[in-house]
PDB file of C-alpha atoms in Angstrom:
ATOM      1  CA  GLU A   1       0.002  -0.048   0.034  1.00 63.00           C
ATOM      2  CA  ALA A   2       1.523   3.357  -1.053  1.00 82.00           C
ATOM      3  CA  GLY A   3       1.917   6.007   1.614  1.00 93.00           C
ATOM      4  CA  VAL A   4       1.099   9.618   1.682  1.00 97.00           C
ATOM      5  CA  ALA A   5       2.812  11.503  -1.020  1.00 97.00           C
ATOM      6  CA  GLN A   6       3.995  15.027  -0.957  1.00 98.00           C
ATOM      7  CA  SER A   7       5.771  17.422  -3.254  1.00 97.00           C
ATOM      8  CA  PRO A   8       7.995  19.188  -3.481  1.00 97.00           C
ATOM      9  CA  ARG A   9      10.309  17.966  -0.754  1.00 97.00           C
ATOM     10  CA  TYR A  10      12.252  21.106  -0.427  1.00 97.00           C
ATOM     11  CA  LYS A  11      11.476  24.783  -1.440  1.00 98.00           C
ATOM     12  CA  ILE A  12      13.404  28.044  -0.898  1.00 98.00           C
ATOM     13  CA  ILE A  13      11.675  31.325  -1.623  1.00 98.00           C
ATOM     14  CA  GLU A  14      12.033  34.865  -0.703  1.00 97.00           C
ATOM     15  CA  LYS A  15       9.556  36.684   1.601  1.00 96.00           C
ATOM     16  CA  ARG A  16       6.462  38.044  -0.159  1.00 97.00           C
ATOM     17  CA  GLN A  17       6.604  35.302  -2.759  1.00 97.00           C
ATOM     18  CA  SER A  18       3.930  32.577  -3.099  1.00 97.00           C
ATOM     19  CA  VAL A  19       4.355  28.859  -2.734  1.00 98.00           C
ATOM     20  CA  ALA A  20       2.175  25.702  -3.135  1.00 98.00           C
ATOM     21  CA  PHE A  21       2.442  22.260  -1.676  1.00 98.00           C
ATOM     22  CA  TRP A  22       0.728  19.219  -2.961  1.00 97.00           C
ATOM     23  CA  CYS A  23      -0.401  16.110  -1.117  1.00 97.00           C
ATOM     24  CA  ASN A  24      -1.880  12.706  -2.164  1.00 97.00           C
ATOM     25  CA  PRO A  25      -3.245  10.733   0.719  1.00 96.00           C
ATOM     26  CA  ILE A  26      -3.403   7.010   1.190  1.00 94.00           C
ATOM     27  CA  SER A  27      -5.973   5.464  -1.105  1.00 93.00           C
ATOM     28  CA  GLY A  28      -9.375   5.265   0.572  1.00 90.00           C
ATOM     29  CA  HIS A  29      -8.500   7.719   3.309  1.00 92.00           C
ATOM     30  CA  ALA A  30     -11.332  10.231   3.602  1.00 91.00           C
ATOM     31  CA  THR A  31      -9.653  12.607   6.151  1.00 92.00           C
ATOM     32  CA  LEU A  32      -6.636  14.684   5.195  1.00 94.00           C
ATOM     33  CA  TYR A  33      -4.676  17.011   7.507  1.00 95.00           C
ATOM     34  CA  TRP A  34      -2.079  19.711   6.891  1.00 97.00           C
ATOM     35  CA  TYR A  35       0.386  20.447   9.780  1.00 97.00           C
ATOM     36  CA  GLN A  36       3.050  23.045  10.219  1.00 98.00           C
ATOM     37  CA  GLN A  37       6.039  21.880  12.208  1.00 97.00           C
ATOM     38  CA  ILE A  38       8.555  24.503  13.274  1.00 96.00           C
ATOM     39  CA  LEU A  39      12.008  23.203  14.302  1.00 93.00           C
ATOM     40  CA  GLY A  40      11.918  21.926  17.867  1.00 90.00           C
ATOM     41  CA  GLN A  41       8.162  21.952  18.150  1.00 93.00           C
ATOM     42  CA  GLY A  42       5.376  19.570  17.673  1.00 94.00           C
ATOM     43  CA  PRO A  43       3.171  19.611  14.576  1.00 96.00           C
ATOM     44  CA  LYS A  44       0.415  22.243  14.627  1.00 94.00           C
ATOM     45  CA  LEU A  45      -2.748  21.458  12.741  1.00 93.00           C
ATOM     46  CA  LEU A  46      -3.587  24.042  10.009  1.00 96.00           C
ATOM     47  CA  ILE A  47      -6.572  22.473   8.358  1.00 95.00           C
ATOM     48  CA  GLN A  48      -8.523  19.197   8.367  1.00 93.00           C
ATOM     49  CA  PHE A  49     -10.718  17.919   5.475  1.00 93.00           C
ATOM     50  CA  GLN A  50     -13.292  15.188   5.516  1.00 91.00           C
ATOM     51  CA  ASN A  51     -13.631  14.304   1.866  1.00 89.00           C
ATOM     52  CA  ASN A  52     -13.778  17.759   0.126  1.00 86.00           C
ATOM     53  CA  GLY A  53     -15.187  19.541   3.089  1.00 92.00           C
ATOM     54  CA  VAL A  54     -13.355  21.568   5.785  1.00 93.00           C
ATOM     55  CA  VAL A  55     -13.703  20.145   9.316  1.00 90.00           C
ATOM     56  CA  ASP A  56     -11.348  22.440  11.117  1.00 90.00           C
ATOM     57  CA  ASP A  57      -9.388  25.454   9.829  1.00 93.00           C
ATOM     58  CA  SER A  58      -9.303  27.322  13.198  1.00 90.00           C
ATOM     59  CA  GLN A  59      -5.498  27.644  13.185  1.00 91.00           C
ATOM     60  CA  LEU A  60      -4.995  28.505   9.503  1.00 95.00           C
ATOM     61  CA  PRO A  61      -3.744  32.111   8.918  1.00 95.00           C
ATOM     62  CA  LYS A  62      -6.480  32.778   6.363  1.00 95.00           C
ATOM     63  CA  ASP A  63      -5.008  36.157   5.305  1.00 96.00           C
ATOM     64  CA  ARG A  64      -2.106  34.280   3.646  1.00 97.00           C
ATOM     65  CA  PHE A  65      -2.783  30.540   3.807  1.00 98.00           C
ATOM     66  CA  SER A  66      -5.310  28.700   1.697  1.00 97.00           C
ATOM     67  CA  ALA A  67      -6.073  24.989   1.111  1.00 97.00           C
ATOM     68  CA  GLU A  68      -8.329  23.035  -1.115  1.00 96.00           C
ATOM     69  CA  ARG A  69      -9.262  19.399  -1.670  1.00 95.00           C
ATOM     70  CA  LEU A  70     -11.643  19.723  -4.698  1.00 82.00           C
ATOM     71  CA  LYS A  71     -12.305  16.101  -5.549  1.00 86.00           C
ATOM     72  CA  GLY A  72     -11.861  14.577  -2.115  1.00 84.00           C
ATOM     73  CA  VAL A  73      -8.511  13.085  -2.864  1.00 92.00           C
ATOM     74  CA  ASP A  74      -5.470  15.302  -3.571  1.00 96.00           C
ATOM     75  CA  SER A  75      -4.965  18.621  -1.732  1.00 97.00           C
ATOM     76  CA  THR A  76      -2.997  21.813  -2.183  1.00 97.00           C
ATOM     77  CA  LEU A  77      -1.832  24.201   0.507  1.00 98.00           C
ATOM     78  CA  LYS A  78      -0.848  27.702  -0.679  1.00 98.00           C
ATOM     79  CA  ILE A  79       0.953  30.561   1.088  1.00 98.00           C
ATOM     80  CA  GLN A  80       0.760  33.965  -0.352  1.00 97.00           C
ATOM     81  CA  PRO A  81       2.572  36.144   0.566  1.00 96.00           C
ATOM     82  CA  ALA A  82       5.176  34.193   2.515  1.00 97.00           C
ATOM     83  CA  LYS A  83       6.816  35.597   5.621  1.00 97.00           C
ATOM     84  CA  LEU A  84      10.045  34.626   7.309  1.00 97.00           C
ATOM     85  CA  GLU A  85       8.172  32.975  10.141  1.00 96.00           C
ATOM     86  CA  ASP A  86       6.608  30.542   7.652  1.00 97.00           C
ATOM     87  CA  SER A  87       9.905  28.627   7.487  1.00 98.00           C
ATOM     88  CA  ALA A  88       8.863  25.247   8.643  1.00 98.00           C
ATOM     89  CA  VAL A  89       8.155  21.728   7.588  1.00 98.00           C
ATOM     90  CA  TYR A  90       4.693  21.259   6.187  1.00 98.00           C
ATOM     91  CA  LEU A  91       3.285  17.794   6.800  1.00 98.00           C
ATOM     92  CA  CYS A  92       0.358  16.155   5.136  1.00 97.00           C
ATOM     93  CA  ALA A  93      -1.410  13.207   6.910  1.00 95.00           C
ATOM     94  CA  SER A  94      -4.422  11.142   6.261  1.00 94.00           C
ATOM     95  CA  SER A  95      -6.633   8.766   8.093  1.00 90.00           C
ATOM     96  CA  LEU A  96      -9.565   6.447   7.146  1.00 86.00           C
ATOM     97  CA  GLY A  97     -12.141   8.800   8.631  1.00 74.00           C
ATOM     98  CA  LEU A  98     -12.839  11.156  11.395  1.00 64.00           C
ATOM     99  CA  ALA A  99     -12.878   8.578  14.051  1.00 65.00           C
ATOM    100  CA  GLY A 100     -10.754   6.159  11.971  1.00 60.00           C
ATOM    101  CA  GLY A 101      -7.718   5.533  14.103  1.00 71.00           C
ATOM    102  CA  ALA A 102      -4.385   7.101  13.655  1.00 80.00           C
ATOM    103  CA  GLN A 103      -3.011   9.499  11.049  1.00 89.00           C
ATOM    104  CA  PHE A 104      -0.209   8.443   8.698  1.00 92.00           C
ATOM    105  CA  PHE A 105       2.199  11.151   7.572  1.00 96.00           C
ATOM    106  CA  GLY A 106       3.896  11.966   4.364  1.00 97.00           C
ATOM    107  CA  PRO A 107       7.521  12.871   4.151  1.00 97.00           C
ATOM    108  CA  GLY A 108       6.886  16.631   4.456  1.00 97.00           C
ATOM    109  CA  THR A 109       7.968  19.668   2.513  1.00 98.00           C
ATOM    110  CA  ARG A 110      10.810  21.710   4.091  1.00 97.00           C
ATOM    111  CA  LEU A 111      10.140  25.439   3.389  1.00 98.00           C
ATOM    112  CA  THR A 112      12.839  28.092   3.842  1.00 98.00           C
ATOM    113  CA  VAL A 113      11.740  31.785   3.484  1.00 98.00           C
ATOM    114  CA  LEU A 114      14.740  34.107   2.919  1.00 97.00           C
TER     115      LEU A 114
ATOM    116  CA  GLN B   1      -6.819  26.516  23.971  1.00 68.00           C
ATOM    117  CA  LYS B   2      -6.416  22.804  24.334  1.00 77.00           C
ATOM    118  CA  GLU B   3      -2.948  21.875  25.469  1.00 90.00           C
ATOM    119  CA  VAL B   4      -0.703  18.774  25.476  1.00 94.00           C
ATOM    120  CA  GLU B   5       2.427  18.921  27.619  1.00 95.00           C
ATOM    121  CA  GLN B   6       5.516  16.899  27.521  1.00 95.00           C
ATOM    122  CA  ASN B   7       8.968  17.195  29.063  1.00 89.00           C
ATOM    123  CA  SER B   8      11.176  18.308  26.268  1.00 85.00           C
ATOM    124  CA  GLY B   9      14.178  16.392  27.542  1.00 86.00           C
ATOM    125  CA  PRO B  10      16.587  15.153  26.546  1.00 93.00           C
ATOM    126  CA  LEU B  11      15.843  12.037  28.470  1.00 96.00           C
ATOM    127  CA  SER B  12      18.930   9.692  28.455  1.00 97.00           C
ATOM    128  CA  VAL B  13      18.848   6.118  29.412  1.00 97.00           C
ATOM    129  CA  PRO B  14      21.406   3.315  29.208  1.00 97.00           C
ATOM    130  CA  GLU B  15      20.907   0.583  26.524  1.00 97.00           C
ATOM    131  CA  GLY B  16      18.608  -2.111  27.918  1.00 97.00           C
ATOM    132  CA  ALA B  17      16.947   0.063  30.469  1.00 97.00           C
ATOM    133  CA  ILE B  18      13.293   1.099  30.544  1.00 97.00           C
ATOM    134  CA  ALA B  19      12.438   4.539  29.200  1.00 97.00           C
ATOM    135  CA  SER B  20       9.363   6.278  30.562  1.00 97.00           C
ATOM    136  CA  LEU B  21       7.873   9.099  28.733  1.00 97.00           C
ATOM    137  CA  ASN B  22       4.917  11.168  30.083  1.00 96.00           C
ATOM    138  CA  CYS B  23       2.261  13.347  28.577  1.00 96.00           C
ATOM    139  CA  THR B  24      -0.518  15.422  30.215  1.00 96.00           C
ATOM    140  CA  TYR B  25      -3.465  17.008  28.457  1.00 95.00           C
ATOM    141  CA  SER B  26      -5.961  19.785  29.346  1.00 92.00           C
ATOM    142  CA  ASP B  27      -9.138  18.753  27.476  1.00 88.00           C
ATOM    143  CA  ARG B  28     -11.230  16.267  29.471  1.00 87.00           C
ATOM    144  CA  GLY B  29     -13.148  15.616  26.165  1.00 85.00           C
ATOM    145  CA  SER B  30     -10.059  13.918  24.724  1.00 87.00           C
ATOM    146  CA  GLN B  31     -10.887  10.249  23.829  1.00 87.00           C
ATOM    147  CA  SER B  32      -8.120   8.981  21.738  1.00 90.00           C
ATOM    148  CA  PHE B  33      -4.308   9.095  22.564  1.00 93.00           C
ATOM    149  CA  PHE B  34      -1.476   8.475  20.243  1.00 94.00           C
ATOM    150  CA  TRP B  35       2.240   8.084  20.417  1.00 97.00           C
ATOM    151  CA  TYR B  36       4.405   8.896  17.505  1.00 97.00           C
ATOM    152  CA  ARG B  37       8.201   8.647  16.987  1.00 97.00           C
ATOM    153  CA  GLN B  38      10.020  11.163  14.953  1.00 97.00           C
ATOM    154  CA  TYR B  39      13.657  10.773  13.911  1.00 97.00           C
ATOM    155  CA  SER B  40      15.580  13.912  13.097  1.00 94.00           C
ATOM    156  CA  GLY B  41      14.639  15.136   9.602  1.00 93.00           C
ATOM    157  CA  LYS B  42      11.826  12.563   9.213  1.00 95.00           C
ATOM    158  CA  SER B  43       8.088  12.749   9.570  1.00 96.00           C
ATOM    159  CA  PRO B  44       6.218  11.231  12.560  1.00 96.00           C
ATOM    160  CA  GLU B  45       5.462   7.610  12.589  1.00 95.00           C
ATOM    161  CA  LEU B  46       2.866   5.979  14.600  1.00 93.00           C
ATOM    162  CA  ILE B  47       3.943   3.656  17.489  1.00 95.00           C
ATOM    163  CA  MET B  48       0.611   2.884  19.064  1.00 93.00           C
ATOM    164  CA  PHE B  49      -2.695   4.390  20.237  1.00 92.00           C
ATOM    165  CA  ILE B  50      -4.892   3.804  23.273  1.00 93.00           C
ATOM    166  CA  TYR B  51      -8.518   4.573  23.936  1.00 89.00           C
ATOM    167  CA  SER B  52      -9.317   2.986  27.265  1.00 88.00           C
ATOM    168  CA  ASN B  53      -7.976   3.439  30.819  1.00 90.00           C
ATOM    169  CA  GLY B  54      -5.251   1.024  31.660  1.00 92.00           C
ATOM    170  CA  ASP B  55      -2.265  -0.427  29.890  1.00 94.00           C
ATOM    171  CA  LYS B  56      -1.828  -1.584  26.251  1.00 95.00           C
ATOM    172  CA  GLU B  57       1.182  -3.541  25.206  1.00 96.00           C
ATOM    173  CA  ASP B  58       2.756  -3.854  21.776  1.00 95.00           C
ATOM    174  CA  GLY B  59       6.096  -5.607  21.719  1.00 96.00           C
ATOM    175  CA  ARG B  60       8.617  -3.529  23.711  1.00 97.00           C
ATOM    176  CA  PHE B  61       6.132  -0.583  24.050  1.00 97.00           C
ATOM    177  CA  THR B  62       3.421  -0.137  26.639  1.00 97.00           C
ATOM    178  CA  ALA B  63       1.009   2.777  26.736  1.00 97.00           C
ATOM    179  CA  GLN B  64      -0.713   3.645  29.929  1.00 97.00           C
ATOM    180  CA  LEU B  65      -3.806   5.872  30.202  1.00 96.00           C
ATOM    181  CA  ASN B  66      -5.306   7.507  33.199  1.00 95.00           C
ATOM    182  CA  LYS B  67      -8.328   9.749  32.150  1.00 93.00           C
ATOM    183  CA  ALA B  68      -9.021  10.837  35.639  1.00 93.00           C
ATOM    184  CA  SER B  69      -5.582  12.287  35.986  1.00 94.00           C
ATOM    185  CA  GLN B  70      -5.384  13.272  32.464  1.00 95.00           C
ATOM    186  CA  TYR B  71      -2.044  11.673  31.577  1.00 94.00           C
ATOM    187  CA  VAL B  72      -0.827   9.124  29.229  1.00 97.00           C
ATOM    188  CA  SER B  73       2.626   7.544  29.301  1.00 97.00           C
ATOM    189  CA  LEU B  74       4.811   5.374  27.042  1.00 98.00           C
ATOM    190  CA  LEU B  75       7.182   2.803  28.451  1.00 98.00           C
ATOM    191  CA  ILE B  76       9.901   1.341  26.155  1.00 98.00           C
ATOM    192  CA  ARG B  77      11.487  -1.757  27.574  1.00 98.00           C
ATOM    193  CA  ASP B  78      14.913  -2.977  26.644  1.00 98.00           C
ATOM    194  CA  SER B  79      15.784   0.447  25.150  1.00 98.00           C
ATOM    195  CA  GLN B  80      17.962   0.278  22.089  1.00 97.00           C
ATOM    196  CA  PRO B  81      20.204   3.047  20.532  1.00 97.00           C
ATOM    197  CA  SER B  82      17.822   2.896  17.572  1.00 97.00           C
ATOM    198  CA  ASP B  83      15.036   4.175  19.875  1.00 97.00           C
ATOM    199  CA  SER B  84      16.801   7.486  20.074  1.00 97.00           C
ATOM    200  CA  ALA B  85      14.415   9.943  18.650  1.00 97.00           C
ATOM    201  CA  THR B  86      11.680  12.491  19.645  1.00 97.00           C
ATOM    202  CA  TYR B  87       8.446  11.021  20.982  1.00 98.00           C
ATOM    203  CA  LEU B  88       5.287  12.918  20.250  1.00 97.00           C
ATOM    204  CA  CYS B  89       2.093  12.497  22.266  1.00 96.00           C
ATOM    205  CA  ALA B  90      -1.114  13.371  20.471  1.00 94.00           C
ATOM    206  CA  VAL B  91      -4.799  13.528  21.677  1.00 92.00           C
ATOM    207  CA  ARG B  92      -7.990  13.723  19.841  1.00 87.00           C
ATOM    208  CA  ASP B  93     -11.740  14.186  20.850  1.00 79.00           C
ATOM    209  CA  ASN B  94     -14.479  11.658  20.216  1.00 71.00           C
ATOM    210  CA  TYR B  95     -15.511  13.332  16.997  1.00 72.00           C
ATOM    211  CA  GLY B  96     -12.130  12.920  15.321  1.00 68.00           C
ATOM    212  CA  GLN B  97     -11.402  16.530  15.736  1.00 71.00           C
ATOM    213  CA  ASN B  98      -9.198  18.761  17.799  1.00 72.00           C
ATOM    214  CA  PHE B  99      -6.090  16.670  17.118  1.00 81.00           C
ATOM    215  CA  VAL B 100      -3.428  18.297  19.215  1.00 90.00           C
ATOM    216  CA  PHE B 101       0.279  17.235  19.392  1.00 94.00           C
ATOM    217  CA  GLY B 102       2.580  17.882  22.349  1.00 95.00           C
ATOM    218  CA  PRO B 103       6.067  19.405  21.825  1.00 95.00           C
ATOM    219  CA  GLY B 104       7.684  16.037  22.022  1.00 96.00           C
ATOM    220  CA  THR B 105      10.249  14.492  24.400  1.00 97.00           C
ATOM    221  CA  ARG B 106      13.732  13.829  22.985  1.00 96.00           C
ATOM    222  CA  LEU B 107      15.014  10.374  23.986  1.00 97.00           C
ATOM    223  CA  SER B 108      18.686   9.460  23.968  1.00 97.00           C
ATOM    224  CA  VAL B 109      19.583   5.756  24.424  1.00 97.00           C
ATOM    225  CA  LEU B 110      23.318   5.461  25.343  1.00 96.00           C
ATOM    226  CA  PRO B 111      25.189   2.321  24.136  1.00 93.00           C
TER     227      PRO B 111
END
């Protein structure tokens, strides 16, 4: 069974530029999560989808971050414009359903904002 | 703001010893509890999860849950140098929402 796929793995941009991350969850997993993990901290949930609907985006900085999961499978997370403090690893995870056990993580995208 | 707290460590134990990792949480509505291991530069990987009070064993790992005291712990028996990593505690409510991670405890197993 293929795991969660993410791309790109690394991205370096200058502040005020935009960037997009892509995630493909494990086949059959209805719930998809985007996390931000700053070095030395635990992952912080940015947004949670159930199929193509948003379940929780309370910690998503909506003035600059956006995410979509149009067909209930792949998802894209966008930052526009980026700030220095956005430098972090962006992790995508998926689970079978809202109460469907644990989440499985992709390899992450390491973003550096200069 | 729902919080999950862990001692950041580092926790150092000799090879073959028992490592004990602790986690406390603030939300009494939390129903599911997870332990993840994260090697440096890698993404978190699931070790085990627990839903009910008491102990749950899986190989060298034992998770312990006490909902009344709002803490969950992870014991690693016969610790190996390969167990050296950051261990993340995560909690979730009964509706599959409010998934919150702790800051992690860094474990170092000394050969």
